[in-house]
Amino acid sequence: MSVTHELPRDVFIDCVHQAAQRDKNIYFLSADLGAKALDRFRAERNGQFIHAGICEQNMIDVAAGLALEGKIVYVYAMAPFVTLRCYEQIKVALASMALPVTIIGVGVGYSYDDAGPTHYATEDLSCMRALGGIEIVTPCDTQSVTITAHVTYTQPALRYVRLDRVFLPSVYLPNDTRFLADGMAEIEHGDQVCLITTGYMVHRALEVSKVLQGAGYRIGVVDLYRIKPIDVSVLRRVVERYECIVTLEEHFLSGGLGSAVLEACADAGISRSILRLGIPDQYRFENGGRDYLHRLVGLDVPSLTARIAEFLSRTE
Amino acid sequence: MPTNVTIEDLQRKSHWLRQELFELVMRRKKGHLPSSYSCAEMVIALMYGGYIRGYPSAPRHPDRDRLIVSKGHAAMVLYPILADLGYFPNDELDKFATPEGRLRLYADHTIPGIETITGSLGHGLGIGCGYAYAAKQDGKDARTFVLLSDGECYEGSVWEAAMFAAHHRLDNLIVIVDRNGLCILDRTEACVKLDPLDDKWRAFGWEVLTVDGHAYRSILPALDRAVAHRSGRPMAIVSHSVKGKGISFMEHQALWHNTMPNEDQMQQARRELLDNCIDG
C-alpha cells in the first residue's frame, strides 16, 4: 500500500528488489533507464543488477542466456526502445523459446509527452501482441503495479509490462486483485455503453463516464488490464449486459487494444456495435504536453464525450 | 589437448564428418554444406578434443560446457557429431528435415545437445554472455564457446555483446570467428569490409588468437590457451578457413552457399571426399 505519489516504475522495482534479496536467481537488466528504486537495487553490487549499456538488442539476448540458465530475468528501458528497437531479439531469443523474462516498458503512449515520436510508444501494443505466447499487461494504478510485480516473480513467464511514466491515482483498493484472474475489471457499471480501456486511459475513461452519466447515459468502464491473452468467456460475461462497446486507447488503432477487443468479440460471437477511439494514423511533433496532444488527436474529455454521444445517436 | 585423442584421430573425424554431412544434405537437398565445412575442424576439435565437457545422456547437465553455433545455417555441422556421441539415435540423421525427424535446417533448443535457437545471425554471442555471466555468478567453471561466422560480424548486436563480455570480464567465454571470407553474395571484403577483424576484437577488449581453421596443429594450441587463460578478458579466436573446404568446385565460391549440386557434381564431390582434405 502506498500513500505517497510513487512512480509506477519505483513501485515495481522496489517489489522486484525485495524479491531479489530473497531469491538470488532474480536478475534485473537496465538499458540505462534509471529510477530511484533502481538506485537502491544497484547499491547491492552483488551482480543481480546488470547495466546492459544502451544496447537493447544485446540486453534481450543476455536475458535469454540468463533465463536458459534458470534465472528469473527482468529487462527494463523506455517502452519504445525495449520493444521495437529489439523486436527481433524478443521474437527469436525470448518468445520462440518461451523464456520467463519480464519486459518492463516505461512510458507507454504519449507518456514522454515533451519528447516526440522517438519516445512515444503508440504502436508497442500491436507489435508485441503479434508475438507468440507473450502476456501483455498495463497496470493503471499503484495497486495493480504492485500485484503485477508480485506475479512476475511468483509465476515467471514471458510478459510485457507496460508502465506509465507518471504517477496514476488509485483505481483499486488495496487487496483488490480481481483484474488479475479475469484479466479485466468492470470498475464502473452500466448497461448501455461499455467503455473498454487500459492504463493511463482508464483515468480518462472515468472522467468521460462521469460526464456521460451526467448526461443520462448508462455507461460502464472496463479496465482491460491484460490485453493478451483476453479471456473470451470473461469478456462475454462483462459485455453481454451492454448495448454497445467503445474502446479507448492512447495508441494507434492498427492492432491495438481496440483491435484486440474486436478479435475477441468475433471469437466469442459477441455481436455489438463497436466504436474504436485512439490515436489517428500519424506521428505528432507538437509541443505542449500530454493533455494538449490529447486535444490535438481527439482523446480529451470533450472530444471523447462528443464522439461517443454521436456514436450512440447512430446506433440507436 | 585435454584428452589422449591424437591429431590423426581428429583428422579421421574430418574425413568422416565431411562425408556424413554431404549425405545428410543430399538426402533432402537441404542444408548449408560450404558453411559447415569451413568450421568442421574447429567443431571437431571442440567436441572430440576434450574442450567441451558434455553429458550426452543429460544434455542440460549444469556442469556442461556450452557451445553455441551462432552461425545457425551451419549448426547442422553438429548433427552427425551429436549422434556419434549419443545425444540422439543415429537414425535421426536419416530423418533430417522430414516430418518424422527432429533435426532441421537450422538448429534449436528442442534438439538434444543444441543450446539455443539459431539461424538469425547476431544472437549467439549475447546469449553466450548470459551463460558466461550466470556461470560467474554461480561460481561454476563451465565455459561457453560461441562460433560466429565472419558475415555475422556485420550484425551490430555482435559488438554490443563484445562490449558486454569485456566489461564483465567474461574470461570463461570464448568466441571463434569462422573467417571464411564469404557472405552469400560475394567476398566480405567486396561487400562491406570487415578487416582488420582481429584488431576490431582487440579494440573491444578481447584477447585475440589467429589460427588456420583447417589445421589441427594450429587449432589445438589456440584452444589450449583459450581454456587455460584467466586473464579477465574474453578470448576471440579468428579461424581462417575455406568455405566449402573439401569439395573443389565449392571452395571459395559464394554462390554455393545454398546451391545443390547436380548428379555429375554429386559424383565428383563424393569422389573428392574419398580423399581426406585435412592433413595438418
Coordinates of C-alpha atoms in Angstrom, one line a residue:
Chain A
M1 CA 0.0 0.0 0.0
S2 CA 1.4 3.3 -1.0
V3 CA 0.2 6.7 0.3
T4 CA 2.9 8.7 -1.5
H5 CA 2.9 9.5 -5.1
E6 CA 5.5 6.9 -6.1
L7 CA 6.1 6.5 -9.8
P8 CA 4.9 3.1 -11.2
R9 CA 8.5 2.2 -12.0
D10 CA 9.6 2.7 -8.4
V11 CA 6.7 0.7 -7.0
F12 CA 7.5 -2.1 -9.4
I13 CA 11.3 -2.1 -9.0
D14 CA 11.0 -2.0 -5.2
C15 CA 8.9 -5.1 -5.3
V16 CA 11.4 -6.9 -7.5
H17 CA 14.3 -5.7 -5.4
Q18 CA 12.7 -7.1 -2.3
A19 CA 12.2 -10.4 -4.1
A20 CA 15.7 -10.4 -5.4
Q21 CA 17.1 -10.0 -1.8
R22 CA 15.4 -13.3 -1.0
D23 CA 16.0 -15.1 -4.4
K24 CA 19.5 -14.8 -5.8
N25 CA 18.2 -16.2 -9.1
I26 CA 16.5 -12.9 -9.9
Y27 CA 18.4 -10.6 -12.3
F28 CA 17.4 -7.1 -13.4
L29 CA 18.9 -5.5 -16.5
S30 CA 18.6 -1.9 -17.5
A31 CA 19.5 -0.3 -20.8
D32 CA 20.4 2.9 -19.0
L33 CA 16.9 3.8 -17.8
G34 CA 17.0 4.8 -14.1
A35 CA 14.6 5.1 -11.2
K36 CA 15.0 6.0 -7.5
A37 CA 14.2 2.4 -6.6
L38 CA 16.8 1.2 -9.1
D39 CA 19.4 3.2 -7.3
R40 CA 18.6 1.1 -4.2
F41 CA 18.8 -2.1 -6.2
R42 CA 22.1 -1.1 -7.9
A43 CA 23.6 -0.3 -4.5
E44 CA 23.6 -4.0 -3.6
R45 CA 26.5 -4.6 -6.0
N46 CA 26.0 -8.3 -6.0
G47 CA 25.7 -8.8 -9.7
Q48 CA 21.9 -9.2 -9.7
F49 CA 21.5 -5.8 -11.3
I50 CA 23.2 -5.5 -14.7
H51 CA 23.7 -2.3 -16.6
A52 CA 23.3 -3.6 -20.1
G53 CA 24.6 -0.4 -21.7
I54 CA 22.4 1.4 -24.2
C55 CA 22.2 -1.9 -26.1
E56 CA 18.7 -3.1 -26.1
Q57 CA 19.4 -5.9 -28.6
N58 CA 22.1 -7.4 -26.5
M59 CA 20.2 -6.9 -23.3
I60 CA 17.5 -9.2 -24.7
D61 CA 20.0 -11.8 -25.8
V62 CA 21.8 -11.7 -22.5
A63 CA 18.4 -12.0 -20.7
A64 CA 17.7 -15.1 -22.8
G65 CA 21.1 -16.6 -21.8
L66 CA 20.4 -16.0 -18.2
A67 CA 16.9 -17.4 -18.4
L68 CA 18.2 -20.5 -20.2
E69 CA 20.4 -20.9 -17.1
G70 CA 17.4 -20.9 -14.9
K71 CA 17.3 -17.3 -13.9
I72 CA 14.2 -15.1 -13.4
V73 CA 15.0 -12.1 -15.6
Y74 CA 13.8 -8.5 -16.0
V75 CA 14.7 -6.2 -18.8
Y76 CA 14.0 -2.5 -18.3
A77 CA 14.0 0.5 -20.6
M78 CA 11.7 3.1 -22.1
A79 CA 8.8 1.4 -23.8
P80 CA 9.7 2.1 -27.5
F81 CA 13.3 1.0 -27.0
V82 CA 12.7 -2.2 -25.1
T83 CA 10.1 -3.3 -27.6
L84 CA 10.6 -2.1 -31.2
R85 CA 14.3 -1.5 -31.0
C86 CA 15.0 -5.1 -30.1
Y87 CA 11.8 -6.7 -31.6
E88 CA 13.5 -9.5 -33.4
Q89 CA 15.6 -10.4 -30.4
I90 CA 12.4 -10.7 -28.4
K91 CA 10.8 -12.9 -31.1
V92 CA 13.8 -15.2 -31.5
A93 CA 15.6 -15.3 -28.2
L94 CA 12.6 -14.9 -25.8
A95 CA 9.3 -15.8 -27.5
S96 CA 10.4 -18.7 -29.6
M97 CA 11.9 -20.4 -26.6
A98 CA 9.1 -19.2 -24.2
L99 CA 11.6 -17.9 -21.7
P100 CA 10.5 -16.4 -18.4
V101 CA 11.6 -12.9 -18.9
T102 CA 9.7 -9.8 -17.9
I103 CA 10.0 -6.9 -20.3
I104 CA 9.3 -3.6 -18.5
G105 CA 8.5 -0.7 -20.8
V106 CA 8.3 2.7 -19.2
G107 CA 6.4 5.5 -20.8
V108 CA 3.7 3.9 -22.9
G109 CA 1.5 6.1 -25.2
Y110 CA 2.4 9.8 -25.0
S111 CA 3.9 9.4 -21.5
Y112 CA 7.1 11.1 -22.6
D113 CA 4.9 13.9 -23.9
D114 CA 7.6 16.5 -24.5
A115 CA 10.0 14.1 -26.2
G116 CA 8.3 13.5 -29.6
P117 CA 7.8 10.3 -31.7
T118 CA 11.1 8.7 -30.8
H119 CA 9.9 8.3 -27.3
Y120 CA 6.2 7.7 -27.9
A121 CA 5.0 4.2 -27.6
T122 CA 2.0 4.3 -29.8
E123 CA 2.5 1.0 -31.7
D124 CA 4.1 -1.1 -29.0
L125 CA 0.9 -2.9 -28.2
S126 CA 0.2 -4.0 -31.7
C127 CA 3.8 -5.1 -32.3
M128 CA 4.2 -7.0 -29.1
R129 CA 0.7 -8.6 -29.4
A130 CA 1.8 -10.2 -32.6
L131 CA 4.5 -12.3 -30.8
G132 CA 3.6 -15.8 -29.9
G133 CA 3.0 -16.8 -26.3
I134 CA 3.6 -13.4 -24.7
E135 CA 1.4 -12.0 -22.0
I136 CA 0.8 -8.2 -22.0
V137 CA -0.5 -6.2 -19.1
T138 CA -1.0 -2.5 -18.5
P139 CA -1.4 -1.7 -14.8
C140 CA -3.3 1.5 -14.2
D141 CA -2.5 2.4 -10.5
T142 CA -0.2 1.5 -7.7
Q143 CA -2.2 -1.5 -6.5
S144 CA -2.2 -3.1 -10.0
V145 CA 1.5 -2.3 -10.4
T146 CA 2.3 -4.0 -7.1
I147 CA 0.3 -7.0 -7.9
T148 CA 1.8 -7.2 -11.4
A149 CA 5.3 -7.2 -9.9
H150 CA 4.4 -9.9 -7.5
V151 CA 3.1 -12.1 -10.2
T152 CA 6.2 -11.7 -12.4
Y153 CA 8.4 -13.4 -9.8
T154 CA 5.9 -15.8 -8.3
Q155 CA 4.8 -17.1 -11.7
P156 CA 7.6 -16.2 -14.1
A157 CA 6.7 -16.2 -17.8
L158 CA 7.3 -14.1 -20.9
R159 CA 5.5 -10.9 -20.1
Y160 CA 5.4 -7.3 -21.4
V161 CA 4.5 -4.9 -18.6
R162 CA 3.5 -1.5 -19.8
L163 CA 4.1 1.2 -17.2
D164 CA 3.2 4.8 -17.4
R165 CA 5.8 7.4 -16.8
V166 CA 3.8 9.3 -14.3
F167 CA 2.0 8.6 -11.0
L168 CA -1.5 7.4 -11.6
P169 CA -4.2 7.8 -8.9
S170 CA -5.8 4.7 -7.3
V171 CA -8.4 2.7 -9.1
Y172 CA -8.3 -0.4 -7.0
L173 CA -8.4 -0.7 -3.2
P174 CA -5.5 -2.4 -1.5
N175 CA -6.0 -6.2 -1.7
D176 CA -8.3 -5.8 -4.7
T177 CA -6.9 -8.3 -7.3
R178 CA -10.0 -9.0 -9.4
F179 CA -8.3 -7.7 -12.5
L180 CA -5.7 -10.5 -12.2
A181 CA -7.8 -13.6 -12.5
D182 CA -10.1 -12.2 -15.1
G183 CA -7.6 -10.0 -16.9
M184 CA -10.1 -7.2 -16.7
A185 CA -12.3 -5.5 -14.2
E186 CA -15.6 -3.6 -14.6
I187 CA -14.8 -0.6 -12.5
E188 CA -18.0 1.4 -13.4
H189 CA -21.2 -0.4 -14.1
G190 CA -23.9 0.4 -16.7
D191 CA -25.9 -1.4 -19.3
Q192 CA -25.8 0.9 -22.4
V193 CA -22.2 1.7 -23.3
C194 CA -19.3 -0.5 -22.2
L195 CA -16.1 1.7 -22.4
I196 CA -13.1 -0.6 -22.5
T197 CA -9.7 0.8 -22.0
T198 CA -6.3 0.3 -20.3
G199 CA -3.5 2.0 -18.3
Y200 CA -3.5 5.8 -18.3
M201 CA -6.7 6.0 -20.3
V202 CA -8.6 4.2 -17.5
H203 CA -8.5 7.5 -15.7
R204 CA -9.6 9.4 -18.8
A205 CA -12.4 6.9 -19.2
L206 CA -13.6 7.6 -15.7
E207 CA -13.8 11.3 -16.5
V208 CA -15.7 10.6 -19.7
S209 CA -18.1 8.3 -18.0
K210 CA -18.8 10.9 -15.3
V211 CA -19.7 13.4 -18.0
L212 CA -21.8 11.0 -20.0
Q213 CA -23.5 9.6 -16.8
G214 CA -24.4 13.2 -16.0
A215 CA -26.0 13.5 -19.4
G216 CA -28.1 10.4 -18.7
Y217 CA -26.1 7.8 -20.5
R218 CA -25.7 4.4 -18.7
I219 CA -22.0 3.9 -19.2
G220 CA -19.7 1.3 -17.7
V221 CA -15.9 1.3 -17.7
V222 CA -13.8 -1.8 -18.0
D223 CA -10.1 -1.8 -17.2
L224 CA -8.6 -4.3 -19.7
Y225 CA -5.6 -4.9 -17.6
R226 CA -4.4 -7.9 -19.6
I227 CA -4.6 -7.3 -23.3
K228 CA -3.1 -10.6 -24.2
P229 CA -4.4 -13.1 -23.8
I230 CA -8.0 -11.9 -23.4
D231 CA -10.3 -14.4 -21.6
V232 CA -13.1 -14.5 -24.1
S233 CA -15.6 -16.0 -21.7
V234 CA -15.0 -13.2 -19.2
L235 CA -15.4 -10.6 -21.9
R236 CA -18.7 -12.2 -22.9
R237 CA -19.9 -12.1 -19.3
V238 CA -18.9 -8.5 -18.9
V239 CA -20.2 -7.0 -22.2
E240 CA -23.4 -9.0 -22.6
R241 CA -25.4 -6.6 -20.4
Y242 CA -24.4 -3.7 -22.6
E243 CA -25.9 -2.5 -25.9
C244 CA -22.7 -1.4 -27.5
I245 CA -18.9 -1.2 -26.9
V246 CA -16.4 1.7 -27.1
T247 CA -12.7 1.1 -26.9
L248 CA -10.3 3.8 -25.9
E249 CA -6.5 3.7 -26.2
E250 CA -3.5 6.0 -26.3
H251 CA -2.2 4.0 -29.2
F252 CA -2.6 3.8 -32.9
L253 CA -5.8 2.0 -33.9
S254 CA -4.0 -0.6 -36.1
G255 CA -3.6 -3.7 -34.0
G256 CA -4.0 -2.1 -30.6
L257 CA -6.5 -2.6 -27.8
G258 CA -9.5 -1.9 -30.0
S259 CA -8.3 -4.5 -32.4
A260 CA -7.8 -7.0 -29.6
V261 CA -11.3 -6.4 -28.4
L262 CA -12.8 -6.7 -31.9
E263 CA -10.9 -10.0 -32.4
A264 CA -12.1 -11.3 -29.0
C265 CA -15.7 -10.3 -29.7
A266 CA -15.6 -12.0 -33.1
D267 CA -14.1 -15.2 -31.5
A268 CA -16.8 -15.1 -28.7
G269 CA -19.6 -14.4 -31.1
I270 CA -20.4 -11.2 -29.4
S271 CA -22.4 -9.1 -31.7
R272 CA -22.3 -5.4 -30.7
S273 CA -21.7 -2.1 -32.4
I274 CA -18.2 -1.1 -31.6
L275 CA -16.5 2.3 -31.7
R276 CA -12.7 2.4 -31.5
L277 CA -11.1 5.6 -30.2
G278 CA -7.4 6.0 -30.4
I279 CA -4.6 8.0 -32.0
P280 CA -5.1 8.8 -35.7
D281 CA -2.6 7.2 -38.0
Q282 CA 0.0 9.9 -37.9
Y283 CA 3.1 11.0 -35.8
R284 CA 2.8 14.2 -33.9
F285 CA 5.5 16.8 -33.3
E286 CA 3.7 19.5 -31.3
N287 CA 4.9 20.8 -28.0
G288 CA 2.5 21.5 -25.2
G289 CA 2.2 18.3 -23.0
R290 CA 0.1 15.2 -22.9
D291 CA -3.3 16.9 -22.4
Y292 CA -2.5 19.2 -25.3
L293 CA -1.6 16.3 -27.5
H294 CA -4.8 14.6 -26.5
R295 CA -6.8 17.6 -27.6
L296 CA -5.0 17.5 -30.9
V297 CA -5.8 13.8 -31.5
G298 CA -9.2 13.8 -30.0
L299 CA -8.5 12.0 -26.8
D300 CA -9.5 14.8 -24.5
V301 CA -12.8 14.6 -22.5
P302 CA -14.9 16.9 -24.6
S303 CA -13.9 15.2 -27.9
L304 CA -14.4 11.8 -26.5
T305 CA -17.8 12.5 -25.0
A306 CA -18.9 14.1 -28.2
R307 CA -17.7 11.2 -30.3
I308 CA -19.3 8.7 -28.0
A309 CA -22.6 10.6 -28.0
E310 CA -22.6 10.8 -31.8
F311 CA -21.9 7.1 -32.0
L312 CA -24.8 6.4 -29.7
S313 CA -27.1 8.5 -31.7
R314 CA -26.2 6.5 -34.8
T315 CA -26.6 3.1 -33.1
E316 CA -30.0 3.8 -31.5
Chain B
M1 CA 44.8 -31.1 -25.6
P2 CA 42.9 -32.3 -22.5
T3 CA 42.4 -35.8 -23.8
N4 CA 44.5 -38.5 -25.3
V5 CA 42.9 -38.1 -28.7
T6 CA 45.6 -37.7 -31.3
I7 CA 45.7 -35.3 -34.2
E8 CA 45.4 -38.3 -36.5
D9 CA 42.1 -39.3 -34.8
L10 CA 40.8 -35.8 -35.4
Q11 CA 41.8 -35.9 -39.0
R12 CA 39.9 -39.1 -39.4
K13 CA 36.9 -37.4 -37.9
S14 CA 37.3 -34.7 -40.5
H15 CA 37.2 -37.2 -43.3
W16 CA 34.2 -38.9 -41.8
L17 CA 32.2 -35.7 -41.0
R18 CA 32.5 -34.2 -44.5
Q19 CA 31.1 -37.4 -46.0
E20 CA 28.3 -37.7 -43.3
L21 CA 27.3 -34.1 -43.9
F22 CA 27.4 -34.5 -47.6
E23 CA 25.0 -37.4 -47.5
L24 CA 22.8 -35.7 -44.9
V25 CA 22.4 -32.7 -47.2
M26 CA 21.9 -34.7 -50.4
R27 CA 19.2 -36.8 -48.8
R28 CA 16.7 -33.9 -48.8
K29 CA 18.7 -31.5 -50.9
K30 CA 18.6 -29.1 -47.9
G31 CA 21.3 -27.6 -45.9
H32 CA 24.4 -25.5 -46.0
L33 CA 27.5 -27.6 -46.8
P34 CA 30.1 -24.9 -47.5
S35 CA 29.5 -23.1 -44.3
S36 CA 29.6 -26.3 -42.3
Y37 CA 32.8 -27.4 -44.0
S38 CA 34.6 -24.2 -43.2
C39 CA 34.1 -24.7 -39.5
A40 CA 34.3 -28.5 -39.4
E41 CA 37.8 -28.9 -37.9
M42 CA 37.1 -26.3 -35.2
V43 CA 33.9 -28.0 -34.1
I44 CA 35.6 -31.5 -34.3
A45 CA 38.4 -30.2 -32.1
L46 CA 36.0 -28.7 -29.6
M47 CA 33.7 -31.8 -29.4
Y48 CA 36.3 -34.6 -29.6
G49 CA 39.4 -32.8 -28.3
G50 CA 38.1 -32.7 -24.8
Y51 CA 37.5 -28.9 -24.7
I52 CA 33.7 -29.3 -24.4
R53 CA 32.7 -31.3 -21.4
G54 CA 29.4 -32.8 -22.4
Y55 CA 26.9 -35.2 -20.9
P56 CA 25.1 -37.0 -23.8
S57 CA 22.7 -38.7 -21.5
A58 CA 21.9 -35.5 -19.7
P59 CA 22.3 -32.8 -22.3
R60 CA 21.3 -29.9 -20.0
H61 CA 23.7 -31.0 -17.2
P62 CA 24.6 -27.9 -15.2
D63 CA 28.3 -28.6 -15.3
R64 CA 28.5 -29.0 -19.1
D65 CA 30.4 -26.6 -21.3
R66 CA 28.2 -24.7 -23.6
L67 CA 28.7 -24.5 -27.4
I68 CA 26.5 -22.1 -29.4
V69 CA 27.0 -22.4 -33.2
S70 CA 25.7 -18.9 -33.7
K71 CA 26.1 -19.2 -37.5
G72 CA 22.9 -21.2 -37.3
H73 CA 22.9 -22.1 -41.0
A74 CA 25.9 -24.3 -40.2
A75 CA 24.7 -25.6 -36.9
M76 CA 24.0 -28.9 -38.8
V77 CA 27.7 -29.5 -38.6
L78 CA 26.9 -30.7 -35.1
Y79 CA 24.3 -33.3 -36.1
P80 CA 26.5 -36.2 -37.1
I81 CA 28.7 -35.4 -34.1
L82 CA 25.9 -35.3 -31.6
A83 CA 24.5 -38.6 -33.0
D84 CA 28.0 -40.1 -32.8
L85 CA 28.4 -39.0 -29.2
G86 CA 25.0 -40.4 -28.3
Y87 CA 22.9 -37.3 -27.8
F88 CA 20.2 -38.8 -30.1
P89 CA 20.0 -42.0 -32.1
N90 CA 21.8 -42.2 -35.4
D91 CA 18.6 -42.7 -37.4
E92 CA 17.7 -39.1 -36.7
L93 CA 20.3 -38.3 -39.4
D94 CA 18.2 -40.3 -41.9
K95 CA 15.1 -38.4 -40.9
F96 CA 16.8 -35.0 -41.3
A97 CA 14.3 -32.4 -42.5
T98 CA 11.4 -34.9 -42.6
P99 CA 8.2 -34.7 -40.6
E100 CA 9.3 -37.8 -38.6
G101 CA 12.7 -36.2 -37.7
R102 CA 13.7 -33.7 -35.1
L103 CA 16.7 -32.3 -37.0
R104 CA 16.1 -29.2 -39.0
L105 CA 17.8 -26.9 -41.5
Y106 CA 18.5 -24.6 -38.6
A107 CA 19.2 -25.9 -35.1
D108 CA 17.3 -25.1 -31.9
H109 CA 16.9 -25.9 -28.3
T110 CA 14.4 -28.7 -28.9
I111 CA 17.3 -30.9 -30.2
P112 CA 19.4 -32.6 -27.6
G113 CA 22.8 -31.1 -27.4
I114 CA 21.8 -27.8 -29.0
E115 CA 21.9 -25.0 -26.5
T116 CA 19.6 -22.4 -28.2
I117 CA 17.8 -21.4 -31.3
T118 CA 20.0 -20.0 -34.0
G119 CA 19.5 -19.1 -37.6
S120 CA 19.0 -15.4 -37.3
L121 CA 22.6 -14.1 -37.0
G122 CA 23.8 -12.0 -34.1
H123 CA 22.0 -13.7 -31.2
G124 CA 24.5 -16.3 -30.1
L125 CA 27.1 -14.1 -28.5
G126 CA 24.6 -12.2 -26.4
I127 CA 23.0 -15.4 -25.2
G128 CA 26.5 -16.8 -24.6
C129 CA 27.2 -13.7 -22.5
G130 CA 24.2 -14.6 -20.4
Y131 CA 25.5 -18.1 -19.9
A132 CA 29.0 -16.9 -19.0
Y133 CA 27.7 -14.2 -16.7
A134 CA 25.5 -16.8 -14.9
A135 CA 28.4 -19.2 -14.6
K136 CA 30.5 -16.5 -12.9
Q137 CA 27.7 -15.6 -10.5
D138 CA 27.0 -19.2 -9.6
G139 CA 30.7 -19.9 -9.1
K140 CA 30.8 -22.6 -11.9
D141 CA 33.8 -23.2 -14.0
A142 CA 31.8 -24.1 -17.1
R143 CA 32.9 -22.4 -20.3
T144 CA 30.9 -21.0 -23.1
F145 CA 32.1 -21.3 -26.7
V146 CA 30.3 -19.3 -29.4
L147 CA 31.1 -19.9 -33.0
L148 CA 30.3 -16.9 -35.2
S149 CA 30.6 -16.5 -38.9
D150 CA 32.6 -13.6 -40.2
G151 CA 29.5 -12.3 -42.1
E152 CA 27.7 -12.4 -38.7
C153 CA 30.1 -9.8 -37.5
Y154 CA 28.2 -7.3 -39.6
E155 CA 25.4 -7.5 -37.0
G156 CA 25.6 -4.7 -34.6
S157 CA 24.4 -6.9 -31.8
V158 CA 27.6 -8.9 -32.0
W159 CA 29.6 -5.8 -31.0
E160 CA 27.1 -4.9 -28.3
A161 CA 27.7 -8.3 -26.8
A162 CA 31.5 -8.0 -27.4
M163 CA 31.5 -4.8 -25.2
F164 CA 29.3 -6.5 -22.6
A165 CA 31.7 -9.5 -22.3
A166 CA 34.8 -7.4 -22.0
H167 CA 33.2 -5.1 -19.4
H168 CA 32.1 -8.0 -17.3
R169 CA 35.5 -9.7 -17.6
L170 CA 33.9 -12.9 -19.0
D171 CA 37.1 -14.9 -19.5
N172 CA 35.0 -18.0 -19.4
L173 CA 33.7 -17.0 -22.8
I174 CA 35.5 -18.0 -26.0
V175 CA 34.4 -16.7 -29.4
I176 CA 35.5 -18.4 -32.6
V177 CA 35.1 -16.4 -35.7
D178 CA 34.9 -18.6 -38.8
R179 CA 36.7 -16.3 -41.2
N180 CA 35.9 -18.0 -44.5
G181 CA 35.8 -14.6 -46.2
L182 CA 32.4 -15.0 -47.9
C183 CA 28.9 -14.0 -47.3
I184 CA 26.0 -15.0 -49.6
L185 CA 26.6 -12.5 -52.4
D186 CA 30.4 -12.1 -52.5
R187 CA 33.6 -11.9 -50.5
T188 CA 33.0 -9.9 -47.3
E189 CA 35.8 -7.5 -48.3
A190 CA 34.0 -6.8 -51.6
C191 CA 30.6 -6.3 -49.8
V192 CA 31.4 -4.3 -46.7
K193 CA 34.9 -4.5 -45.4
L194 CA 35.4 -6.5 -42.1
D195 CA 39.1 -6.3 -41.9
P196 CA 41.0 -5.8 -39.8
L197 CA 38.8 -8.1 -38.0
D198 CA 41.2 -9.3 -35.3
D199 CA 42.0 -5.6 -34.4
K200 CA 38.3 -4.9 -34.0
W201 CA 38.0 -7.7 -31.4
R202 CA 41.2 -6.5 -29.7
A203 CA 39.9 -2.9 -29.6
F204 CA 36.7 -4.2 -27.9
G205 CA 38.9 -5.6 -25.1
W206 CA 39.3 -9.2 -26.2
E207 CA 42.4 -11.3 -26.4
V208 CA 42.7 -12.5 -29.9
L209 CA 44.4 -15.5 -31.4
T210 CA 44.5 -16.3 -35.1
V211 CA 44.6 -19.9 -36.4
D212 CA 44.5 -21.9 -39.6
G213 CA 40.9 -23.3 -39.3
H214 CA 41.7 -26.5 -41.2
A215 CA 44.9 -27.4 -39.4
Y216 CA 44.6 -29.1 -36.0
R217 CA 48.2 -28.3 -35.3
S218 CA 47.2 -24.6 -35.4
I219 CA 43.7 -25.0 -33.8
L220 CA 44.7 -27.2 -30.8
P221 CA 47.3 -24.9 -29.2
A222 CA 44.9 -22.0 -29.5
L223 CA 42.1 -23.9 -27.8
D224 CA 44.6 -25.0 -25.1
R225 CA 45.5 -21.4 -24.5
A226 CA 41.8 -20.3 -24.6
V227 CA 40.7 -22.8 -21.9
A228 CA 43.8 -22.2 -19.7
H229 CA 43.7 -18.4 -19.7
R230 CA 42.1 -16.5 -16.9
S231 CA 43.2 -13.0 -17.8
G232 CA 39.9 -11.3 -17.1
R233 CA 39.4 -10.8 -20.8
P234 CA 37.3 -12.8 -23.1
M235 CA 39.0 -14.7 -25.9
A236 CA 38.4 -14.5 -29.6
I237 CA 39.9 -17.0 -32.0
V238 CA 39.8 -15.8 -35.6
S239 CA 39.8 -19.0 -37.6
H240 CA 40.9 -18.5 -41.2
S241 CA 39.0 -21.1 -43.2
V242 CA 37.8 -22.0 -46.7
K243 CA 34.1 -22.0 -47.3
G244 CA 33.3 -25.4 -49.0
K245 CA 36.7 -26.9 -47.9
G246 CA 36.9 -30.4 -49.3
I247 CA 34.8 -30.1 -52.5
S248 CA 37.0 -28.3 -55.1
F249 CA 34.2 -26.6 -57.0
M250 CA 32.6 -25.2 -53.9
E251 CA 35.7 -23.8 -52.3
H252 CA 35.8 -20.0 -52.1
Q253 CA 32.6 -19.9 -54.2
A254 CA 30.0 -17.6 -52.6
L255 CA 27.2 -18.9 -54.9
W256 CA 27.4 -22.4 -53.4
H257 CA 26.2 -21.1 -50.0
N258 CA 22.8 -22.7 -50.6
T259 CA 23.0 -24.3 -54.0
M260 CA 22.6 -28.0 -54.6
P261 CA 24.9 -29.9 -56.9
N262 CA 23.6 -31.8 -60.0
E263 CA 24.1 -35.5 -60.5
D264 CA 27.6 -35.1 -62.1
Q265 CA 28.7 -32.7 -59.4
M266 CA 27.4 -35.0 -56.7
Q267 CA 29.5 -37.8 -58.1
Q268 CA 32.6 -35.6 -58.4
A269 CA 32.0 -34.4 -54.8
R270 CA 31.8 -38.0 -53.5
R271 CA 35.0 -38.9 -55.3
E272 CA 36.8 -35.9 -53.8
L273 CA 35.5 -36.7 -50.3
L274 CA 37.0 -40.1 -50.5
D275 CA 40.3 -38.4 -50.0
N276 CA 40.8 -36.6 -46.7
C277 CA 41.5 -32.9 -47.4
I278 CA 42.8 -32.4 -43.9
D279 CA 46.4 -33.3 -43.2
G280 CA 47.5 -30.6 -40.8

